[in-house]
Short mmCIF file of C-alpha atoms in Angstrom, two decimals:
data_model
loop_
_atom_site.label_atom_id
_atom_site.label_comp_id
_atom_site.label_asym_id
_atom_site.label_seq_id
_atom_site.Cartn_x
_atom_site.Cartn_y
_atom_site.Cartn_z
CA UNK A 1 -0.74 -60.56 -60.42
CA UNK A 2 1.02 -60.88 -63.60
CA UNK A 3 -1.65 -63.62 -64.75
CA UNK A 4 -3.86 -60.69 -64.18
CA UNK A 5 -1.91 -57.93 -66.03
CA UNK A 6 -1.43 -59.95 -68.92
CA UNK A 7 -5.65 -60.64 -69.13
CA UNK A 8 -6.52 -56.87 -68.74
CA UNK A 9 -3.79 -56.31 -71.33
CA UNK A 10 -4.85 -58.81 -74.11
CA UNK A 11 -8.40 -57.61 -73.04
CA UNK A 12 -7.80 -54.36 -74.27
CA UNK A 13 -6.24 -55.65 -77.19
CA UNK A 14 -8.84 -57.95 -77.91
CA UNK A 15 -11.90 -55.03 -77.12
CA UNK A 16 -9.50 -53.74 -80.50
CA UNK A 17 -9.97 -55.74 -82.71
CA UNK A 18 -13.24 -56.43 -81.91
CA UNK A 19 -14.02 -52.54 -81.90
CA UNK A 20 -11.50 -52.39 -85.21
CA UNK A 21 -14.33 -54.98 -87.13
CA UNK A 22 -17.18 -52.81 -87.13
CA UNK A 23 -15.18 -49.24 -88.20
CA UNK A 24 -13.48 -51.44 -91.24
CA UNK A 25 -16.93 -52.75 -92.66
CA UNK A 26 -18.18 -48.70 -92.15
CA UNK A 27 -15.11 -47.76 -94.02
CA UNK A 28 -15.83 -49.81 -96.82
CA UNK A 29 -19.49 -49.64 -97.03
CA UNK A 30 -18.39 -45.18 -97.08
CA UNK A 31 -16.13 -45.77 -99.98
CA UNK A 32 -18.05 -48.86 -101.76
CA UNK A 33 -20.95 -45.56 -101.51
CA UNK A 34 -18.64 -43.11 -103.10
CA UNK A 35 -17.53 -45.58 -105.63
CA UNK A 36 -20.82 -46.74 -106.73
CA UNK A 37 -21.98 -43.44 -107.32
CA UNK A 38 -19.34 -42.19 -109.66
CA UNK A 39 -19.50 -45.67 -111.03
CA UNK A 40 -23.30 -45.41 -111.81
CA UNK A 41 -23.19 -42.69 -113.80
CA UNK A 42 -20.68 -44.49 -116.61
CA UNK A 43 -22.76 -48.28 -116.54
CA UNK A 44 -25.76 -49.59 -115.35
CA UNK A 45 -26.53 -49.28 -111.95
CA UNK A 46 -26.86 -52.74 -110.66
CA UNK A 47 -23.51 -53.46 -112.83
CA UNK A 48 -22.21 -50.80 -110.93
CA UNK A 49 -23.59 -51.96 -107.20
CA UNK A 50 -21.68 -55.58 -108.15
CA UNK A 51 -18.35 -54.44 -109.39
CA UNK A 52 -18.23 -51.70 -106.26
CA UNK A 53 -18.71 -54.65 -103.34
CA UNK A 54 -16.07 -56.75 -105.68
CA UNK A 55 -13.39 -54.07 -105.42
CA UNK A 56 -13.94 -53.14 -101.40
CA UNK A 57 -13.66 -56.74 -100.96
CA UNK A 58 -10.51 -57.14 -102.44
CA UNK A 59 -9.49 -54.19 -100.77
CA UNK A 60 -9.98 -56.19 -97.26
CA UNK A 61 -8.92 -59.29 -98.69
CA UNK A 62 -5.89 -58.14 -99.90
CA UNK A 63 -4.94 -56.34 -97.00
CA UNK A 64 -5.40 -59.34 -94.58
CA UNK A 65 -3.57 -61.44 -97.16
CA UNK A 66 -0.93 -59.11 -97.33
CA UNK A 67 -0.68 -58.83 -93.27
CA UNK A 68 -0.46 -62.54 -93.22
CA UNK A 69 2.41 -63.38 -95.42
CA UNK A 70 5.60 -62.96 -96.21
CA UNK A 71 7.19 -61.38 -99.62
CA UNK A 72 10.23 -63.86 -99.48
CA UNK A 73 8.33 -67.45 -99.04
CA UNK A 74 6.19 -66.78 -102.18
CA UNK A 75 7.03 -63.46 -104.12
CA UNK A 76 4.76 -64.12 -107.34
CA UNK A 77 1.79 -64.66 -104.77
CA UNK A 78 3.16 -61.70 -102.82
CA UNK A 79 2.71 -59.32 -105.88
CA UNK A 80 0.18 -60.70 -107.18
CA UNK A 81 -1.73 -59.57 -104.14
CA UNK A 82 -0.01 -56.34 -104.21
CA UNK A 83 -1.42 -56.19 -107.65
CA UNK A 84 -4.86 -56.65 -106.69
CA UNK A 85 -4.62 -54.25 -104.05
CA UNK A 86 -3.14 -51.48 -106.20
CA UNK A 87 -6.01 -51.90 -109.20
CA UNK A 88 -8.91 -52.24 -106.51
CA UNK A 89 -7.39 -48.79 -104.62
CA UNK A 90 -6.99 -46.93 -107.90
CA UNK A 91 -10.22 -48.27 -109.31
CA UNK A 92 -12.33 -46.85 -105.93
CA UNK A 93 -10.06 -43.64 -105.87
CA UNK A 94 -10.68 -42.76 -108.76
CA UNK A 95 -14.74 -43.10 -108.88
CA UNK A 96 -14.78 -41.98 -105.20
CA UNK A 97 -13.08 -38.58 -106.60
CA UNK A 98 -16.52 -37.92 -108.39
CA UNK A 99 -18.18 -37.66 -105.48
CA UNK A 100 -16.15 -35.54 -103.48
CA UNK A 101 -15.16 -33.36 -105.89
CA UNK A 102 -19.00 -32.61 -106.40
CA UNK A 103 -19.18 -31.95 -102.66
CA UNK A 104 -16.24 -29.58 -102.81
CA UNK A 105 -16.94 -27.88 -105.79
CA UNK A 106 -20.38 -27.32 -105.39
CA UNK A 107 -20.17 -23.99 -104.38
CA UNK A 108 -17.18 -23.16 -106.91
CA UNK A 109 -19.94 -24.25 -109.88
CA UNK A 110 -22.90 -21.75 -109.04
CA UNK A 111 -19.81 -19.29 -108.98
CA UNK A 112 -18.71 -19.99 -112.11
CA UNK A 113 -21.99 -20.19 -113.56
CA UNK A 114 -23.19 -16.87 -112.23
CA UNK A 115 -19.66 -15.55 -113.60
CA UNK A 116 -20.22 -16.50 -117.07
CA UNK A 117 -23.49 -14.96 -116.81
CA UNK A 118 -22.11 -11.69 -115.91
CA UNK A 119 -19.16 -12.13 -118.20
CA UNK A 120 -21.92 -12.97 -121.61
CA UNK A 121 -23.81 -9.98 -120.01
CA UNK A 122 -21.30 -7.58 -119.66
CA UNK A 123 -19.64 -7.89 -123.54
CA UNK A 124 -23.35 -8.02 -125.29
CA UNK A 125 -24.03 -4.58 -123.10
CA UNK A 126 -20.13 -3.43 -123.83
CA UNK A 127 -20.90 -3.76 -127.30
CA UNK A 128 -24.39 -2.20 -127.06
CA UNK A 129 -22.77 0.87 -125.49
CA UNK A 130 -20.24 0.92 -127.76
CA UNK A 131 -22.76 2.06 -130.77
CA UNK A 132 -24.65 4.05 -128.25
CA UNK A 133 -21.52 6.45 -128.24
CA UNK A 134 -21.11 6.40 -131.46
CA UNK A 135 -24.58 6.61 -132.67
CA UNK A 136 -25.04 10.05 -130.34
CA UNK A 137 -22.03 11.11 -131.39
CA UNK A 138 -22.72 11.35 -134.99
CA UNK A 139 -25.91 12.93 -133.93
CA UNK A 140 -24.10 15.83 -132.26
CA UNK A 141 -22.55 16.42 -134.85
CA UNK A 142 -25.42 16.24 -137.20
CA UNK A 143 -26.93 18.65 -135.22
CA UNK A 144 -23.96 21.04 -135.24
CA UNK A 145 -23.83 20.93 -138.48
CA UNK A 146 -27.71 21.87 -138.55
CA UNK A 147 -27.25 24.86 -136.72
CA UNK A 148 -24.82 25.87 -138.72
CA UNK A 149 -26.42 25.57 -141.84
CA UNK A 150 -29.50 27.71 -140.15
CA UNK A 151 -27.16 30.20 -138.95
CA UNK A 152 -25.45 30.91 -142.51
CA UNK A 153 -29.08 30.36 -143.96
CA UNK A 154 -30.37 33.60 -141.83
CA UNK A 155 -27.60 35.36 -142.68
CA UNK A 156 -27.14 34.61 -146.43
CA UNK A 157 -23.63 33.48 -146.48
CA UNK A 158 -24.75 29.54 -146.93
CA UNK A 159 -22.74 27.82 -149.60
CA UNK A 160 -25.52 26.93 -151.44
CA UNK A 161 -27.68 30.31 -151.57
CA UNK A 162 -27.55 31.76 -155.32
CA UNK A 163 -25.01 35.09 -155.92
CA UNK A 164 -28.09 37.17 -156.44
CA UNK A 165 -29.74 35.98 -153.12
CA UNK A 166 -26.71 36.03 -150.58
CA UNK A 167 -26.20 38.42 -148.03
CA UNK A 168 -29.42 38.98 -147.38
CA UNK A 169 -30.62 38.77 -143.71
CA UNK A 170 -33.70 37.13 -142.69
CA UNK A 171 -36.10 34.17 -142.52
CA UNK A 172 -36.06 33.42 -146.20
CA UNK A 173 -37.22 29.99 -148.24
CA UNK A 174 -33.63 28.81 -147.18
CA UNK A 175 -33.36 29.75 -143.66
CA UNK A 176 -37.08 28.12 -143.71
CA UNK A 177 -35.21 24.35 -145.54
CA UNK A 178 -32.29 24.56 -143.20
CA UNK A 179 -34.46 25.04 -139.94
CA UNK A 180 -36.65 22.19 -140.62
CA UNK A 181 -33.59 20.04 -141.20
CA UNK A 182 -32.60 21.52 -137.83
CA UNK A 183 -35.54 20.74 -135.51
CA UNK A 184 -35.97 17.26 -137.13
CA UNK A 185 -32.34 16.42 -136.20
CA UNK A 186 -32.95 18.08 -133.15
CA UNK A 187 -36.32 15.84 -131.77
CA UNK A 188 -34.37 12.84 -133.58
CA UNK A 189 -31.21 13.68 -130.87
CA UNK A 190 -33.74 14.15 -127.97
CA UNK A 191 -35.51 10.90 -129.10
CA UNK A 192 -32.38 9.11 -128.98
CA UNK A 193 -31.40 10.59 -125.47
CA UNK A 194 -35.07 9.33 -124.23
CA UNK A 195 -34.30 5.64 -125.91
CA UNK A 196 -31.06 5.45 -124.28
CA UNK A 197 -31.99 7.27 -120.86
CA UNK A 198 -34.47 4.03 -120.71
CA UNK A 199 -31.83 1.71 -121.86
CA UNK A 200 -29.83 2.19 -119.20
CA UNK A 201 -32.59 1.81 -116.13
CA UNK A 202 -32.94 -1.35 -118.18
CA UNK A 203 -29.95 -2.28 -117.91
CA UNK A 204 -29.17 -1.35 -114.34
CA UNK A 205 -31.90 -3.24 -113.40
CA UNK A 206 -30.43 -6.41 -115.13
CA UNK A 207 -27.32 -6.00 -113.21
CA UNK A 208 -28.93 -5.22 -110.01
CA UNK A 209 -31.12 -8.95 -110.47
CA UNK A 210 -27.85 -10.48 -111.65
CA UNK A 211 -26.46 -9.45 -108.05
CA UNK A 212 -29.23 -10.78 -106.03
CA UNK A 213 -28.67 -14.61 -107.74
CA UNK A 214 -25.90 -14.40 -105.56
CA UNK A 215 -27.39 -13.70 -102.10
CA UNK A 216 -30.99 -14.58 -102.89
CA UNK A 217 -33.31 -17.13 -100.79
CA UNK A 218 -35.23 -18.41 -103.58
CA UNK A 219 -32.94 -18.88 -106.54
CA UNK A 220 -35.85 -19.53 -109.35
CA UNK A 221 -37.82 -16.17 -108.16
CA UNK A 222 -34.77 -14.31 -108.48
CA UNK A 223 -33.62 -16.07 -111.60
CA UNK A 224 -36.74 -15.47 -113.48
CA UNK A 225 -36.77 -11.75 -112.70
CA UNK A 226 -33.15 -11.72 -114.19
CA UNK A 227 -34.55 -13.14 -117.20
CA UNK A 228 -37.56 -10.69 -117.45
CA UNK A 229 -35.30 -7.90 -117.34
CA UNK A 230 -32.51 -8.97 -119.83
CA UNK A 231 -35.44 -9.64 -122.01
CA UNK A 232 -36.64 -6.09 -121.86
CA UNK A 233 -32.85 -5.07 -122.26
CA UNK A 234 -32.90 -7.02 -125.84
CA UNK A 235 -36.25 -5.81 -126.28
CA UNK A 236 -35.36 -1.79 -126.06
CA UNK A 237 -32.14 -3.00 -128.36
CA UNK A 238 -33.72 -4.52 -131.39
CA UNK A 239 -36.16 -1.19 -131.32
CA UNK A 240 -33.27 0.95 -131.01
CA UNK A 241 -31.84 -1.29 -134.25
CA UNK A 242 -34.91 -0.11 -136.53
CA UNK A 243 -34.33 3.34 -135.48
CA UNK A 244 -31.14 4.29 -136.24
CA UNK A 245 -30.66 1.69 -139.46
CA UNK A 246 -27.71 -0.85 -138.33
CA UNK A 247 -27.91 -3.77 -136.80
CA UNK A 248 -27.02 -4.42 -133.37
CA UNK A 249 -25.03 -7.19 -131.32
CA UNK A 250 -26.83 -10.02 -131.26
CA UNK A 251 -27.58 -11.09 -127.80
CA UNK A 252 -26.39 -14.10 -125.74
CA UNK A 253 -28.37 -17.36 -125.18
CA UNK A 254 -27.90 -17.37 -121.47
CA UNK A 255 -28.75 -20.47 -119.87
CA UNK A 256 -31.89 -22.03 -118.44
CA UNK A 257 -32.93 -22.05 -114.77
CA UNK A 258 -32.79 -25.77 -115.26
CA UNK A 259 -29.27 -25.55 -116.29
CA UNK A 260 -28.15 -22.88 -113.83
CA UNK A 261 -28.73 -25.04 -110.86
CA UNK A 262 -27.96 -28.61 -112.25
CA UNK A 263 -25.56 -30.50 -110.25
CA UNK A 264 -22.04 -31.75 -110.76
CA UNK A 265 -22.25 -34.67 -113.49
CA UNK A 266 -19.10 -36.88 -113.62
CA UNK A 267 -17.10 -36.98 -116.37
CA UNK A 268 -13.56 -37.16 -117.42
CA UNK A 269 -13.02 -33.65 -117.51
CA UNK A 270 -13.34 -33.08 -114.03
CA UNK A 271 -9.61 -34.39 -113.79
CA UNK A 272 -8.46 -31.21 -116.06
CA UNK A 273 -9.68 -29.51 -113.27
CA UNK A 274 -8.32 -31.38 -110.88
CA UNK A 275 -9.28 -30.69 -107.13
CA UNK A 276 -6.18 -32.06 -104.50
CA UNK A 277 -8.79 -32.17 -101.68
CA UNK A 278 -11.36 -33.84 -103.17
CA UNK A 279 -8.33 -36.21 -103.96
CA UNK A 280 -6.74 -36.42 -100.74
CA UNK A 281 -10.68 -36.85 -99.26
CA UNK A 282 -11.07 -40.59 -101.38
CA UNK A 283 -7.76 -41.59 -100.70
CA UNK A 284 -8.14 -41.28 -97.27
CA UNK A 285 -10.97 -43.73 -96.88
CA UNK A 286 -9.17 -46.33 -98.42
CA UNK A 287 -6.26 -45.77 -96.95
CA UNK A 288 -7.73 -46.10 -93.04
CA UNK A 289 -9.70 -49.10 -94.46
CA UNK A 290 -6.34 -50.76 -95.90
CA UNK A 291 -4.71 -49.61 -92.73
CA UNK A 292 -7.18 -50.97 -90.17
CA UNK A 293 -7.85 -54.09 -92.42
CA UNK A 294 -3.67 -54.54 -92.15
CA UNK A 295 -3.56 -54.38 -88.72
CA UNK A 296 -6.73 -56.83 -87.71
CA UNK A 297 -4.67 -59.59 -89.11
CA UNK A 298 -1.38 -58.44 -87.98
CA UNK A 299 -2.08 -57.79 -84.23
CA UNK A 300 -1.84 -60.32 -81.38
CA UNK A 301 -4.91 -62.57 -82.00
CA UNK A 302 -5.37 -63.27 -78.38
CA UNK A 303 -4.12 -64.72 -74.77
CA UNK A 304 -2.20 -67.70 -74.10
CA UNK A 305 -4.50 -70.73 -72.59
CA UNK A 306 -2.61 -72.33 -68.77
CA UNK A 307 -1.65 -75.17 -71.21
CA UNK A 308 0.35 -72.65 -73.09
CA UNK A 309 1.58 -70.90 -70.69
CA UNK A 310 3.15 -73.93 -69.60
CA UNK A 311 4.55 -75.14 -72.84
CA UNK A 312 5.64 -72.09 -73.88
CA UNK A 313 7.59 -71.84 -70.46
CA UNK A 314 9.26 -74.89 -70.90
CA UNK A 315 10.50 -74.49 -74.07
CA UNK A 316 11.89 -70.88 -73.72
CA UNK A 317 13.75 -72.41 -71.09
CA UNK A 318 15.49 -74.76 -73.33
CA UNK A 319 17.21 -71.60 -74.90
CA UNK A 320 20.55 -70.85 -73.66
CA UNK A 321 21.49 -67.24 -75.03
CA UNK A 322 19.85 -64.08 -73.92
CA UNK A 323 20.65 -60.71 -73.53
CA UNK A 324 19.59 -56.53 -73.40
CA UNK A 325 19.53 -55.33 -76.34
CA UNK A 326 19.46 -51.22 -76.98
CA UNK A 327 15.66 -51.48 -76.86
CA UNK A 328 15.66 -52.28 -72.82
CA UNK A 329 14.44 -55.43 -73.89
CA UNK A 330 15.15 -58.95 -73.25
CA UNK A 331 16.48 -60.59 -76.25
CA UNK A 332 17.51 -64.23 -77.35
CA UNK A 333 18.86 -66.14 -80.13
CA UNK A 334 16.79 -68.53 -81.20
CA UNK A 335 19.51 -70.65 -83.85
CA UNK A 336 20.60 -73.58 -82.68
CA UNK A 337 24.37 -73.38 -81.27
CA UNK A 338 27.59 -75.22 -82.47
CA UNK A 339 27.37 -78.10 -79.56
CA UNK A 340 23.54 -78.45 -80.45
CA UNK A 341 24.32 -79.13 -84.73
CA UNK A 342 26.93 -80.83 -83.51
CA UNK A 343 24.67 -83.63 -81.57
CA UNK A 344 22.01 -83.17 -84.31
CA UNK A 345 19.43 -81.78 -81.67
CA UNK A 346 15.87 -81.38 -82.72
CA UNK A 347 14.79 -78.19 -81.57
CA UNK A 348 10.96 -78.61 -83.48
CA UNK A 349 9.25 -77.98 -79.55
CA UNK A 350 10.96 -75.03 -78.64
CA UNK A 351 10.73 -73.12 -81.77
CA UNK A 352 7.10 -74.23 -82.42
CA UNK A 353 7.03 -72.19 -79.38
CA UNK A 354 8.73 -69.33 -80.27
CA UNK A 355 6.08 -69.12 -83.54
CA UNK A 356 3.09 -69.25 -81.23
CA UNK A 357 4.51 -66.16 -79.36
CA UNK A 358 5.06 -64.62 -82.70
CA UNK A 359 1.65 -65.03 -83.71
CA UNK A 360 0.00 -64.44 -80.48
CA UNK A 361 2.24 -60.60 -80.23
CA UNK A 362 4.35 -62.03 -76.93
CA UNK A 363 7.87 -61.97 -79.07
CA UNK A 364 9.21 -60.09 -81.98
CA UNK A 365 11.31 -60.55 -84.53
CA UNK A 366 14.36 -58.52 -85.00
CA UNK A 367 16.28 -60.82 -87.56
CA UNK A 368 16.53 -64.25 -88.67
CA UNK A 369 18.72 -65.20 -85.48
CA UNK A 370 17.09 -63.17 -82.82
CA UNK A 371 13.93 -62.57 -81.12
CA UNK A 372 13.09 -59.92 -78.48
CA UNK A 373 10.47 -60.17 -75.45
CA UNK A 374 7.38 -58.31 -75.71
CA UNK A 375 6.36 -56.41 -72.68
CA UNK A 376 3.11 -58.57 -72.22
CA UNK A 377 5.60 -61.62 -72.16
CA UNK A 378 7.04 -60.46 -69.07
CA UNK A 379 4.54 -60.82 -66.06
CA UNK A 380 3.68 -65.00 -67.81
CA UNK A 381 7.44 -65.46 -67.24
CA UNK A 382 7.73 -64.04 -63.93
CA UNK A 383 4.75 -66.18 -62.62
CA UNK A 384 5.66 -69.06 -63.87
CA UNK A 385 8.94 -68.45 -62.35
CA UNK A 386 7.64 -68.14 -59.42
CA UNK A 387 5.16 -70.88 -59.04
CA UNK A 388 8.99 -72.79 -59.89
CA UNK A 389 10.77 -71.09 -56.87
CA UNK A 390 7.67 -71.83 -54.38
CA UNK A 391 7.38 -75.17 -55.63
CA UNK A 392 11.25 -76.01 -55.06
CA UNK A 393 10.86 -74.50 -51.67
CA UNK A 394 7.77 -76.48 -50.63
CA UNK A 395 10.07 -79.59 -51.88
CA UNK A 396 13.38 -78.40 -49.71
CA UNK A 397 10.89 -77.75 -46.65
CA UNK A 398 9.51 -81.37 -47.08
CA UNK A 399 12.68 -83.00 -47.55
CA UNK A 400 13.92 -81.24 -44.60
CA UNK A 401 11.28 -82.20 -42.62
CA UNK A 402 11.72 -85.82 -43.29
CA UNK A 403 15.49 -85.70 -42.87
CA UNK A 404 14.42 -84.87 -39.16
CA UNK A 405 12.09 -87.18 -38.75
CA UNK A 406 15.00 -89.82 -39.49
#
């Protein structure tokens, strides 16, 4: 039974790592993918496709290598590795963050873009209305000042009227100068009023297409509209320019249809505007492949063949110190003790087997004197225990039996 236990247990473990294989070479073909695109658009693209499967494979590489050794046998190798693993990680990371961050900011772009229309909109029109105010302004009071002049013209009390003429009342040759004046200034105001009146449908209807870009199903339809009708806005304002003698804003080069809907294009600058989530997004790849990669070289490798079942039995038995430690788990020192330096023992068998069960996941080390028992270690040790205790009894029985048969 505990022959059994163990071989569904390092089953499942070995289904693992077997099942762990496959998601590791996904990971890094996902990341090489992320990598080689933000990579491409620096250097040429096949330059790009070699140095992005160097730097996922020394991302595995390193990671096994890493599992597999130990910082205080070799520590220049030990960095070293580290090393590599650190410039490979920041190396993807950082071209992987291209790609994300178009992902994430794709929507954030055709925002922006549609904002700095409105915003280059808005101040040319701000400014247009600006002189509109003023321009009908100084027409009212043009016009006031019109009817004025007619009024005091009719009456004879205008500034201008000769001493011999004033005070007299009627439609004389200076009522008749003033009220032209008038009604020109007047169809000039009501011309203006018309211009403007027009102006602003115009404009309304620019706004109004600038809106739909938002929620519009075909984007170059509505685009081109919006074009057409700031068009006719600048149109109306470089007429309105010859009319009243001053020169108007000039209007804003907005941007082409091409250039409104372009996509992301990496560059430096993206990291002014850094994004955390497109971030945390690449360095999650590599950290599950680093992870997984880890952990394919550190876990058990596999069962223990009936040849080392038996050796490894033996030689734990040539141990003489166990104990419980806090963990509930069998523990044992595996130094040699005073009477065993003293003889000069050679203790090579036993702890050759104490590294196979390291290796193999059936012991683990808690310091350089101790070792604990893993649970899977457990049912190989009871049955080999008792194959022992059957195997002394079928001995006692047949020794007995042949005492009796003296």
């Amino acid at each position: 039974m505990g022959y059994l236990i163990n071989s569904i247990q390092t089953l499942f473990v070995g289904m693992l790592r077997i099942w762990t294989i496959p998601i590791v070479l996904m990971l890094s073909v996902a990341s090489g993918f992320t990598t080689y695109y933000g990579l491409s658009h620096f250097i040429t693209p096949w330059i790009a496709l070699i140095i992005t499967i160097a730097i996922q494979s020394i991302i595995v590489i390193c990671s096994l290598e890493i599992a597999g050794m130990h910082w205080q046998a070799n520590r220049f190798r030990y960095f070293s590795v580290l090393c590599s693993l650190l410039v490979a990680l920041t190396a993807s990371v950082s071209f992987s963050y291209f790609k994300f961050y178009e992902i994430s900011q794709q929507d954030n772009l055709h925002i922006n873009r549609l904002n700095q229309i409105r915003t280059d909109v808005k101040s040319y029109v701000d400014r247009v209305l600006v002189i509109k105010g003023e321009v009908l302004k100084q027409q009212r009071t043009d016009l006031e000042k019109a009817t004025l002049d007619v009024q005091q013209a009719y009456f004879g009390t205008h500034a201008q009227i000769a001493e011999g003429y004033k005070k007299q009342i009627g439609e004389g040759p200076f009522w008749k100068h003033y009220n032209q004046i008038y009604q020109e200034k007047k169809q000039q105001q009501v011309k203006f009023e018309q211009d403007f009146s027009e102006l602003d449908k115009n404009i309304q209807k620019l706004q109004i297409s600038i809106n739909e870009l938002d929620i519009a199903a075909n984007i170059e339809s509505a685009y081109s509209a919006m074009l057409d009708n700031f068009q006719s806005v600048q149109l109306k304002i470089n007429l309105l320019s010859g009319n009243i003698g001053q020169s108007l804003p000039e209007a804003p080069l907005l941007m082409t249809y091409k250039q409104f809907t372009a996509e992301v294009q990496p560059s430096a600058a993206m990291w002014s505007d850094f994004s955390l989530f497109a971030f945390v997004c690449a360095a999650m790849v590599e950290f599950f492949t680093v992870l997984l990669s880890y952990r394919l070289e550190f876990t058990a490798p596999g069962p223990l063949t009936a040849e080392e079942e038996e050796l490894v039995f033996e030689c734990l038995r040539q141990f003489t110190e166990f104990r419980i430690n806090k963990n509930n788990e069998l523990e044992m020192t595996i130094e040699k003790t005073e009477i065993e330096r003293a003889r000069r023992y050679s203790d090579w068998s036993r702890m050759f087997a104490v590294g196979l069960l390291l290796s193999r996941g059936f012991l683990r080390k808690i310091d350089d004197k101790t070792v604990e028992f893993a649970p899977n270690l457990y049912p190989l040790i009871a049955e080999k225990m008792s194959d022992k205790i059957n195997k002394l009894k079928a001995e006692s029985t047949i020794t007995r039996q042949a005492d009796a048969d003296e």
